XYZ file of C-alpha atoms in Angstrom:
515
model
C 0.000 0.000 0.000
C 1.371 3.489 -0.931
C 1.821 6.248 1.999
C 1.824 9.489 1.989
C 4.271 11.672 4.427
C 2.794 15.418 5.055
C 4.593 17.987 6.718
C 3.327 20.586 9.016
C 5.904 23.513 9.735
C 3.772 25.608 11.874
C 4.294 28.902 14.737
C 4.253 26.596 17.992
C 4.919 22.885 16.330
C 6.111 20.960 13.725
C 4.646 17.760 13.035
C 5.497 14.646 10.329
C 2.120 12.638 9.609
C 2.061 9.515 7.767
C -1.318 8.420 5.889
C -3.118 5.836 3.762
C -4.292 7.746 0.622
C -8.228 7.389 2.275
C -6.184 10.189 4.476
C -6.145 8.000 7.433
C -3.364 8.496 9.792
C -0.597 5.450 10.462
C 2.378 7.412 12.379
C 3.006 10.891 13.723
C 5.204 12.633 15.463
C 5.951 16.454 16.985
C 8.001 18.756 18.420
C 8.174 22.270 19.510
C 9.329 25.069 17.033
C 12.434 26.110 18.055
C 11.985 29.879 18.246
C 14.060 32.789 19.147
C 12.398 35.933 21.317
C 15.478 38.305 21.655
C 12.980 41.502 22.569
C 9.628 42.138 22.514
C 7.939 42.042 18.848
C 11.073 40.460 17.588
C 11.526 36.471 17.187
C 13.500 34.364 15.048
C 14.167 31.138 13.695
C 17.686 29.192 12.753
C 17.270 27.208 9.613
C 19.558 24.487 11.088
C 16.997 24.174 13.957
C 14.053 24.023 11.534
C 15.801 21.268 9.568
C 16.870 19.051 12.635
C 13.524 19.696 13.929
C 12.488 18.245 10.824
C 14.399 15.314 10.376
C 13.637 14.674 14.591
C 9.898 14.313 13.794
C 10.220 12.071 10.311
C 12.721 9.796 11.950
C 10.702 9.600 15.272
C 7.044 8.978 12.637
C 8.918 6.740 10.301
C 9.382 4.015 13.848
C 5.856 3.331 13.818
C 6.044 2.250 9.860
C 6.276 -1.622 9.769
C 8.006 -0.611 5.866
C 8.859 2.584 5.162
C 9.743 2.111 1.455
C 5.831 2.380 1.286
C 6.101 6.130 1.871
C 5.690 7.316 -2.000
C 5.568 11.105 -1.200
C 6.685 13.326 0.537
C 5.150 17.123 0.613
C 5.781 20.293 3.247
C 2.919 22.637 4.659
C 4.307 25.886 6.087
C 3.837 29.469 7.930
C 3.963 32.115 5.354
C 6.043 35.171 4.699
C 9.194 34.069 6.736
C 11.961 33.380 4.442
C 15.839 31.844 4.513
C 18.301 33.349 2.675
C 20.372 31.220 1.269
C 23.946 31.164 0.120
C 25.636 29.436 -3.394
C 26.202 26.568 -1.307
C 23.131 26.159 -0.149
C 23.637 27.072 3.390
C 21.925 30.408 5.423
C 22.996 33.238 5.791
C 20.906 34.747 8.564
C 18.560 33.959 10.983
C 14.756 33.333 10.087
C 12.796 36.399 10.722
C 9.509 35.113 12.150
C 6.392 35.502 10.187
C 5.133 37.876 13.028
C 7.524 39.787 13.802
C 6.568 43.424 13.102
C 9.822 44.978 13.613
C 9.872 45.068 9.435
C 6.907 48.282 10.051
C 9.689 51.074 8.737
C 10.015 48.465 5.555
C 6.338 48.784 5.244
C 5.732 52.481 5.594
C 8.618 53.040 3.051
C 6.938 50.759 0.672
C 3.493 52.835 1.182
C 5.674 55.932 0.044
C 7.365 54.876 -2.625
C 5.242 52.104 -4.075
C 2.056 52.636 -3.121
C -0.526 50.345 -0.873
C -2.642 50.259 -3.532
C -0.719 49.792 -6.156
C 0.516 46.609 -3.870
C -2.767 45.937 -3.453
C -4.017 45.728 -7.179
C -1.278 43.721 -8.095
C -0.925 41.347 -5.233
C -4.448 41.135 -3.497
C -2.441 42.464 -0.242
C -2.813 44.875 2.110
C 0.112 46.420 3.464
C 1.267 44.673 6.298
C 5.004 44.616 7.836
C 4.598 40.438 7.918
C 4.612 40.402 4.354
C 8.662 38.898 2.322
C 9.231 41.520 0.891
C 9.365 43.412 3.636
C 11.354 41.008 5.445
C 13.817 41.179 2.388
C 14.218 45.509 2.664
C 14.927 44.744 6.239
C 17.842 42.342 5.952
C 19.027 44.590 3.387
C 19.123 47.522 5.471
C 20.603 45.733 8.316
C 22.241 42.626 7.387
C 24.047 44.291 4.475
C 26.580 41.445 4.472
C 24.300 38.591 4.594
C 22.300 40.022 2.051
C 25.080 40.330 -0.363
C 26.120 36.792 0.327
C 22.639 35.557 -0.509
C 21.777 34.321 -4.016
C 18.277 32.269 -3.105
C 15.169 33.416 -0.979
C 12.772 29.861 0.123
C 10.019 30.500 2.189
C 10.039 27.458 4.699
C 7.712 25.097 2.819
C 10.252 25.966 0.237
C 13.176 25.328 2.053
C 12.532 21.983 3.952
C 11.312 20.585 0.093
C 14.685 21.916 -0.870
C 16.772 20.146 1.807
C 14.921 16.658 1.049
C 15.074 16.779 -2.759
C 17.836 19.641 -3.641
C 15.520 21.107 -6.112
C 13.742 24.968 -5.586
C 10.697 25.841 -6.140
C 6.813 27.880 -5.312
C 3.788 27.414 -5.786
C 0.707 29.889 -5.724
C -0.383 29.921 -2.143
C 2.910 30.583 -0.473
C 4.222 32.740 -3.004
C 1.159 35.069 -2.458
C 2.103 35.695 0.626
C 5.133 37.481 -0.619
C 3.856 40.933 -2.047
C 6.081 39.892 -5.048
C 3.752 37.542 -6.773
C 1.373 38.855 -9.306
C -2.367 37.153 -8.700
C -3.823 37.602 -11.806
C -1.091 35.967 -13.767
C 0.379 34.720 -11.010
C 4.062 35.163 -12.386
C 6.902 37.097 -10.295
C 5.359 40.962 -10.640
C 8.222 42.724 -13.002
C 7.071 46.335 -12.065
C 7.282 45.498 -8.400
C 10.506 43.949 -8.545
C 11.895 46.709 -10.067
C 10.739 49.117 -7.936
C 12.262 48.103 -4.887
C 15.556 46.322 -6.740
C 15.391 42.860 -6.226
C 16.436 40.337 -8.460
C 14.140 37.736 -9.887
C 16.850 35.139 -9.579
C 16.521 34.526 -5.858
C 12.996 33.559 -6.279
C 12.145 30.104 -6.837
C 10.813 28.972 -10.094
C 6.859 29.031 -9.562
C 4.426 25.845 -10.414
C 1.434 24.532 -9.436
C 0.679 23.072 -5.744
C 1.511 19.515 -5.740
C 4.123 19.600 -8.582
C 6.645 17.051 -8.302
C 10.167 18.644 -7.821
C 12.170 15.235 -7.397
C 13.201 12.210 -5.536
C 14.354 12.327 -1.446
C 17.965 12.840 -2.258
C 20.410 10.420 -0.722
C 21.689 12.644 1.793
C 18.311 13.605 2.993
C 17.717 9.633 3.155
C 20.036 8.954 5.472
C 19.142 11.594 7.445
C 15.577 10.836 7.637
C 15.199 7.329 7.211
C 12.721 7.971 4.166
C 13.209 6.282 0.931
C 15.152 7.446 -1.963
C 11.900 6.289 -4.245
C 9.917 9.116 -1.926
C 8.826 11.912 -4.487
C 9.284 15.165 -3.130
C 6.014 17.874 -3.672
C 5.658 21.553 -4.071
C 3.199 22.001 -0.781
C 1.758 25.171 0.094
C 0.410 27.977 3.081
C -0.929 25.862 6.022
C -3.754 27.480 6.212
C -4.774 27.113 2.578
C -3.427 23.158 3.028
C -5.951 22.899 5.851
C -8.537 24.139 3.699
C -7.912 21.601 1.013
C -7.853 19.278 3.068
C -11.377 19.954 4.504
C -13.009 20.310 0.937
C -13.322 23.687 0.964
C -11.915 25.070 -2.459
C -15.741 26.694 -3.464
C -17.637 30.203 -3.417
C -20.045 29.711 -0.310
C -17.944 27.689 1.759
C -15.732 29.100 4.907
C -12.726 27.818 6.913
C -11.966 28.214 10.223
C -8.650 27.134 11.201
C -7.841 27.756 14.855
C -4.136 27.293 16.147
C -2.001 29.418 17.807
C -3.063 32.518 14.979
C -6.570 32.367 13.595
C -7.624 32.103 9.654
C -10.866 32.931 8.522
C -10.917 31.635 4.836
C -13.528 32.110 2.184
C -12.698 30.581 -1.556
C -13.875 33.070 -4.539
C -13.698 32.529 -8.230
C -11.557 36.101 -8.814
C -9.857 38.425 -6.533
C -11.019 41.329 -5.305
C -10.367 44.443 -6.952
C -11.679 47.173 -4.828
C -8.970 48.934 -2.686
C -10.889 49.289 -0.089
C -10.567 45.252 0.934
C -6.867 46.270 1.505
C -7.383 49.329 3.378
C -9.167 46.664 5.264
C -6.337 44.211 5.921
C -7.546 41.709 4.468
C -4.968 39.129 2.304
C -6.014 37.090 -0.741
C -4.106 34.657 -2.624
C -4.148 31.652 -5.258
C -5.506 28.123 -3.841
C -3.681 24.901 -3.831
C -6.853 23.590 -5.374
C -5.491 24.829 -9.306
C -7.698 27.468 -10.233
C -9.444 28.875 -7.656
C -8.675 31.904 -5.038
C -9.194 32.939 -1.349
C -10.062 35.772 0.662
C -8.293 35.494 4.485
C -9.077 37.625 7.351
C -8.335 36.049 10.983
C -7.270 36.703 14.250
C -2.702 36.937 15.067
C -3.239 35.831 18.356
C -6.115 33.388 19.012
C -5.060 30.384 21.119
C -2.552 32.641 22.164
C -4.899 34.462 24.134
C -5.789 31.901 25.795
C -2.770 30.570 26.749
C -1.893 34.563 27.708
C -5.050 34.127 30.169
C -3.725 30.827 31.657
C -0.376 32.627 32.470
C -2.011 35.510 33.960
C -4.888 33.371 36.171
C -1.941 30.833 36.992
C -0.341 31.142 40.328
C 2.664 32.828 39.056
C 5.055 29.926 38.344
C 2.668 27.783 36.652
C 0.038 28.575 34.081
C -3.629 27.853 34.836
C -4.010 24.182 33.420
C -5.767 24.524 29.758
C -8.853 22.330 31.112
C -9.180 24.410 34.218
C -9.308 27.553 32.234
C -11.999 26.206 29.888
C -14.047 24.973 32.872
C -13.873 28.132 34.876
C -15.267 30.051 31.501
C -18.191 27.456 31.544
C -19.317 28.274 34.709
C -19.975 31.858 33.426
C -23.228 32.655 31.660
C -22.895 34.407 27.848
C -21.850 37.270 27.980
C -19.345 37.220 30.675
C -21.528 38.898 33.443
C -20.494 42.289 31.078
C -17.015 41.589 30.628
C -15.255 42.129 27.407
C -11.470 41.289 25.810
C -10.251 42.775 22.384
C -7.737 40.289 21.227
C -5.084 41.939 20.034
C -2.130 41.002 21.732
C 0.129 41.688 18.674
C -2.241 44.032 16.548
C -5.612 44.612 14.881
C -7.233 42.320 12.717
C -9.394 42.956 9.563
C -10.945 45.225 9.232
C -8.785 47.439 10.996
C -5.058 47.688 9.806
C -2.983 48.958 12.929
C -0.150 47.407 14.431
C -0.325 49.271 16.913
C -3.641 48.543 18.844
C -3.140 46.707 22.076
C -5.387 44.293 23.798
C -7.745 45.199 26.376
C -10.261 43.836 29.379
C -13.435 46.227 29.658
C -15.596 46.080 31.952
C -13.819 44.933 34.753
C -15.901 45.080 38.420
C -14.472 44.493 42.051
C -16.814 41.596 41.084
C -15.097 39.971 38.445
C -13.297 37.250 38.637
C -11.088 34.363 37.037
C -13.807 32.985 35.078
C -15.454 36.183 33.748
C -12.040 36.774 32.492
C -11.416 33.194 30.846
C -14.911 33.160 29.378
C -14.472 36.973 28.082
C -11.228 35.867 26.184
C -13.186 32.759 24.647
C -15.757 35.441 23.564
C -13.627 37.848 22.373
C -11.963 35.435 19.793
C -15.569 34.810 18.656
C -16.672 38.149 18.749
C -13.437 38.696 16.693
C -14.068 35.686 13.826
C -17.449 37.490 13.110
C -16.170 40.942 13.306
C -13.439 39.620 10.688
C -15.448 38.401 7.704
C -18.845 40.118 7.763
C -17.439 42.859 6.188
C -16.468 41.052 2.954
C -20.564 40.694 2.178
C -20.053 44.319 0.343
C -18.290 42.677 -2.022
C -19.170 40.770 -5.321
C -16.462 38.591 -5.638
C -17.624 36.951 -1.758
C -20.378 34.729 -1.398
C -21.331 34.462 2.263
C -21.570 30.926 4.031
C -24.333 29.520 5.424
C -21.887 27.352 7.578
C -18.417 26.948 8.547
C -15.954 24.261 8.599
C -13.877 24.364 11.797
C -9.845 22.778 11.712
C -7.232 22.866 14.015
C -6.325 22.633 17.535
C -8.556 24.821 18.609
C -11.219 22.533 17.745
C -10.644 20.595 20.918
C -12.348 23.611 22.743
C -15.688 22.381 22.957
C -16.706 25.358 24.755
C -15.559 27.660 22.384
C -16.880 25.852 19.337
C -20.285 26.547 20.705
C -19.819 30.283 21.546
C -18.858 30.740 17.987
C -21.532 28.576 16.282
C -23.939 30.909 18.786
C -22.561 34.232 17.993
C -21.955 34.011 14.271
C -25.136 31.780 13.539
C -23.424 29.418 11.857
C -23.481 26.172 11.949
C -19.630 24.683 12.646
C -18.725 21.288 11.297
C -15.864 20.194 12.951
C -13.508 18.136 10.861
C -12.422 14.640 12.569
C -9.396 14.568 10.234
C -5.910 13.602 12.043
C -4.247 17.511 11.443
C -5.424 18.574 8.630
C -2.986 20.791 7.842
C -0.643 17.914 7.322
C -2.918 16.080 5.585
C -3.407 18.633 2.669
C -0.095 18.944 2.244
C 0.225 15.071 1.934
C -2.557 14.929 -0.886
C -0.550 17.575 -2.661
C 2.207 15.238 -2.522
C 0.200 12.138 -3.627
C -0.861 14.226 -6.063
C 2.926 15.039 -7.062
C 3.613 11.324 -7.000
C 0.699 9.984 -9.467
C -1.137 8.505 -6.389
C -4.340 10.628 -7.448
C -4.845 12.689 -10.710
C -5.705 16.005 -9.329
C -6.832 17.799 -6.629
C -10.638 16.991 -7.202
C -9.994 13.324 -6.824
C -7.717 13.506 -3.910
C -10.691 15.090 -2.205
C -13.152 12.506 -3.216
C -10.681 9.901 -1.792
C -10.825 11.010 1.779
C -12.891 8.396 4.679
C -12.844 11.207 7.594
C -15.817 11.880 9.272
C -17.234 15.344 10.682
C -19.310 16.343 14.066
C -21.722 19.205 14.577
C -21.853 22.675 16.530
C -25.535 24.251 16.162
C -25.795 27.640 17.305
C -28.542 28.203 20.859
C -30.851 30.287 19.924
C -31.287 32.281 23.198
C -27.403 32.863 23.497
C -27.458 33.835 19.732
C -29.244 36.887 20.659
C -27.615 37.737 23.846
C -24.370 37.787 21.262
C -26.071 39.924 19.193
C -27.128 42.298 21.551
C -23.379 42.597 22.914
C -21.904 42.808 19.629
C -23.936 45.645 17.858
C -24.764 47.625 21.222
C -20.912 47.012 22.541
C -18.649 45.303 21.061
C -18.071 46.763 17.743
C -17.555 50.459 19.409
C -14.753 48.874 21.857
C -11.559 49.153 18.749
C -12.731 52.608 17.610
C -13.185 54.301 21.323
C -9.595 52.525 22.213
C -7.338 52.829 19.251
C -6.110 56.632 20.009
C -5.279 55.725 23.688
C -3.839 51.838 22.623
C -1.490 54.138 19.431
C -0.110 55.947 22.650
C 0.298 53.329 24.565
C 2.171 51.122 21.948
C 4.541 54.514 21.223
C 4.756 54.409 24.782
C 6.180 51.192 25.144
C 8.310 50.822 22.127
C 9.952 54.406 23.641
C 10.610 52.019 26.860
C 11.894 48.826 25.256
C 14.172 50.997 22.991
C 15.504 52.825 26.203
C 16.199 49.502 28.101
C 17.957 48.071 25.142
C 20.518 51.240 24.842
C-alpha cells in the first residue's frame, strides 16, 4: 500500500504525519518550534533548527512504519512570509525572521511611500502589512548588508525543507502570495514590483502549481531521515490554505476556520477582489492549492494565544492555569461574561482594521469579576473577533457568504468555544475529525505530485474522515447579538487613540532599556 508523508511547519509545532491515501493516519510525530524571542515584537528562527527539527519528527514517525519504502511522497505545509536566505552553497545566511515579527513596520511604511498600498494591493491582493517577504527582504538589506550580499536564493520554509529533502527549488501559488512579489492575476513574479524596490528575480524560486513534483528524497536527505530514496518530493503550500484543502473547501459559499495558535478565517472566490478598499481593510487574498481557484483570508494573530496569555495571567505565578481548568472556569460563566469584554489583540488589529499598533484590552472589569469572567471573556472575544473579521467582505461581489463553517485545528478541541462561535456568528460549525489537517493537505498535494491521485478533485473525493456538529442556541445567539452591535463593535474605535499611545509608549521604553 502506498503512503503518503505530510509535513506541518507551523508557529508553535512541527509535526510529520504519515497516511493511507483514504487520508487516514498510520504514524506521527511532533516537536516544539524552536523559536528565538530576543525583545519584545522580535523572534527568530535558525534554519539548522528548523531542519533538525524536521528530520527529529520524520525519523521519530517513520518508527511506527512496519516498511517505510511504502512512503511514496513526501510534501511540506508551512507558515507564510518568513523566508531563509540562502547562500551558493546552499547554506543560510541569517537567521529566520519570524512571520510575526513586526519589527519590518519602517520596511512597510517606506513601501506605502514609494510604491504605493494600492498599487501593492491591485497587483498582489495584499494589504500592506510589515509580515509580508518583501518586507522582510528591505529589512535584511538595510541591516544585514553582508548577509544580504552573500545571498543568491530566498525559500520560504515550505520551500526550504522541500529543498533540503530533494535539492531542487521551487513555489507554488499559495505561499508565493504571501510574498507581495507575486502577481495574482497571472500569477508570475510581478516585473514592475521587482523593479521598484531592486530585487532580483533570480533569488525567487521557479513558480508551479501546488503539488508539482520537484524530485526524488535525495540520498543525503535519506540517510538523514530514514525515508526512501523512491519518496517523491512535492511543491506544498500555506498551512492554512493546506488545511482548507484538506477539509473540501476550495468553493464560493464555503468558509474555513482554522484555529491554532493565529486564527484564519478563509472564504474561496472565483476572482480576486479588486476594490482597494478590501486592503485598506487588511484583508490578504491569494491563489488556492486547489489549481484554479482563489481565497479571501481575514483572521485573528493571536487566538489560542490568548488563551494561553489568560492561563499565564490566572496561573499562580510559576505555573500557568491548566488549559482544562481555564476552559471549565469560563463554563461556569453565563454568555456574555456577566459584562465583561477582551479585544484580542495582543500583537495588533485584525481585519478590518489595519494597525499594528492597537493593544489588547479587558473592559468592563468590576471588584466583582473574577477568574472565570475573564477566561470566558477571552473565549468570547476570539468569537466576537471571527465574526467581526469576515462580515465585512458581504459588500463585495467577488464573496459569497456561508451559510456554515468548517472548523480545523487545535482549537477545535475547545468544545466550549466551538459553541460560543456557532452561537454568535449563527453558523453552523462542522468540525472536521481529520488527524491535522494541515498535514494532511499537504500530503494529498504530494500524492498528487507522486501519481497517487490525478488532481486535486480526486484527492478530495478519496478522503474516509468523518465530521461532528456545533448548532448555534438560539437564546445565546441573541444575547451575542445584543453585545456585539450595542458594545462590542464600538470597543476598537473608542480605544485605538489611547492603545497608538500606549504602543509609542512602550516601544519608547523597550528601545531605552535596550541602549
Amino acid at each position: 500500500m502506498s503512503l503518503l508523508l505530510g509535513l506541518d511547519v507551523g508557529t508553535t509545532s512541527i509535526k510529520a504525519v504519515v497516511y493511507r491515501p483514504d487520508g487516514i493516519a498510520v504514524a506521527s510525530a511532533a516537536a516544539p518550534t524552536p523559536t528565538h524571542v530576543p525583545r519584545p515584537r522580535w523572534a527568530f528562527y535558525r534554519a539548522e533548527e528548523l531542519w533538525a527539527t524536521v528530520v527529529d519528527v520524520i525519523r521519530r514517525a517513520l518508527v511506527d512504519v512496519p516498511d517505510p519504502s511504502q512512503v511514496v511522497s513526501v510534501s511540506v505545509a508551512s507558515v507564510a512570509e518568513a523566508g531563509v536566505l540562502l547562500d551558493a552553497q546552499g547554506e543560510a545566511t541569517v537567521d529566520v525572521i519570524a512571520w510575526y515579527d513586526t519589527r519590518t513596520k519602517p520596511q512597510a511604511d517606506w513601501l506605502g511611500e514609494h510604491v504605493g498600498a494600492d498599487v501593492l494591493f491591485a497587483s498582489t491582493g495584499l494589504s500592506l502589512q510589515p509580515i509580508f517577504s518583501l518586507c522582510k527582504m528591505l529589512w535584511y538589506r538595510e541591516h544585514e548588508p553582508e548577509a544580504w550580499r552573500r545571498s543568491v536564493h530566498w525559500l520560504l520554509i515550505d520551500e526550504f525543507v522541500a529543498f533540503k529533502l530533494s535539492g531542487e527549488r521551487g513555489s507554488e501559488p499559495s505561499q508565493a502570495s504571501r510574498t507581495m512579489l507575486m502577481n495574482l492575476h497571472d500569477l508570475k513574479w510581478d516585473q514592475e514590483i521587482l523593479e521598484k524596490v531592486a530585487i532580483d528575480e533570480r533569488m525567487l524560486p521557479p513558480l508551479v502549481a501546488s503539488g508539482t513534483r520537484l524530485g526524488p528524497v535525495s540520498a543525503r536527505a535519506a540517510a538523514e531521515t530514514g525515508l526512501p530514496q523512491t519518496a517523491q518530493v512535492a511543491t506544498g503550500g500555506h498551512d492554512h490554505v493546506c488545511g482548507a484543502f484538506a477539509a473540501g473547501v476550495t468553493r464560493p459559499g464555503q468558509m474555513l476556520n482554522s484555529l491554532g495558535t493565529a486564527e484564519a478565517v478563509f472564504l474561496p472566490t472565483s476572482a480576486p477582489l479588486t476594490d482597494p478598499k478590501a486592503g485598506h481593510q487588511g484583508y490578504t487574498q491569494g491563489a488556492h492549492v486547489a489549481g484554479g481557484g482563489y481565497y479571501v483570508f481575514g483572521g485573528q494573530y493571536t487566538s489560542g494565544a490568548c488563551i494561553d496569555w489568560v492561563r499565564r495571567v490566572l496561573g499562580d505565578g510559576t505555573d500557568p492555569l491548566a488549559y482544562d481548568a481555564t476552559i471549565a472556569a469560563a463554563g461556569r460563566v453565563p454568555p456574555g461574561s456577566n459584562g465583561v469584554l477582551f479585544l484580542p489583540h495582543l500583537r495588533m488589529a485584525n481585519p478590518p482594521y489595519v494597525d499594528s499598533r492597537s493593544r489588547g484590552a479587558f473592559v468592563g472589569l468590576t471588584v466583582e469579576t473574577g477568574r472565570e469572567e475573564m477566561a470566558r471573556a477571552v473565549l468570547e472575544g476570539i468569537a466576537f473577533e471571527t465574526v467581526s473579521t469576515y462580515e465585512p467582505l458581504a459588500e463585495y461581489p467577488q464573496v459569497t457568504m456561508p451559510a456554515s463553517a468548517v472548523a480545523i485545528g487545535g482549537g477545535t478541541r475547545n468544545k466550549l468555544l466551538m459553541q460560543i462561535k456557532s452561537s454568535l456568528s449563527g453558523l453552523p460549525y462542522h468540525i472536521l475529525e481529520a488527524q491535522e489537517a494541515t498535514a494532511l493537505g499537504a500530503a494529498l498535494l504530494g500524492g498528487v505530485g507522486a501519481g497517487v491521485f490525478a488532481n486535486s478533485d480526486e484527492a478530495i473525493a478519496a478522503m474516509r474522515y468523518g465530521q461532528s456538529q456545533v448548532l448555534p442556541v438560539p437564546e445565546d445567539a441573541v444575547i451575542y447579538e445584543r453585545i456585539k452591535r450595542e458594545i462590542y463593535q464600538q470597543v476598537y474605535p473608542a480605544l485605538a487613540p489611547l492603545s497608538q499611545e500606549i504602543s509609542d509608549l512602550q516601544n519608547s521604553l523597550i528601545d531605552a532599556d535596550g541602549e
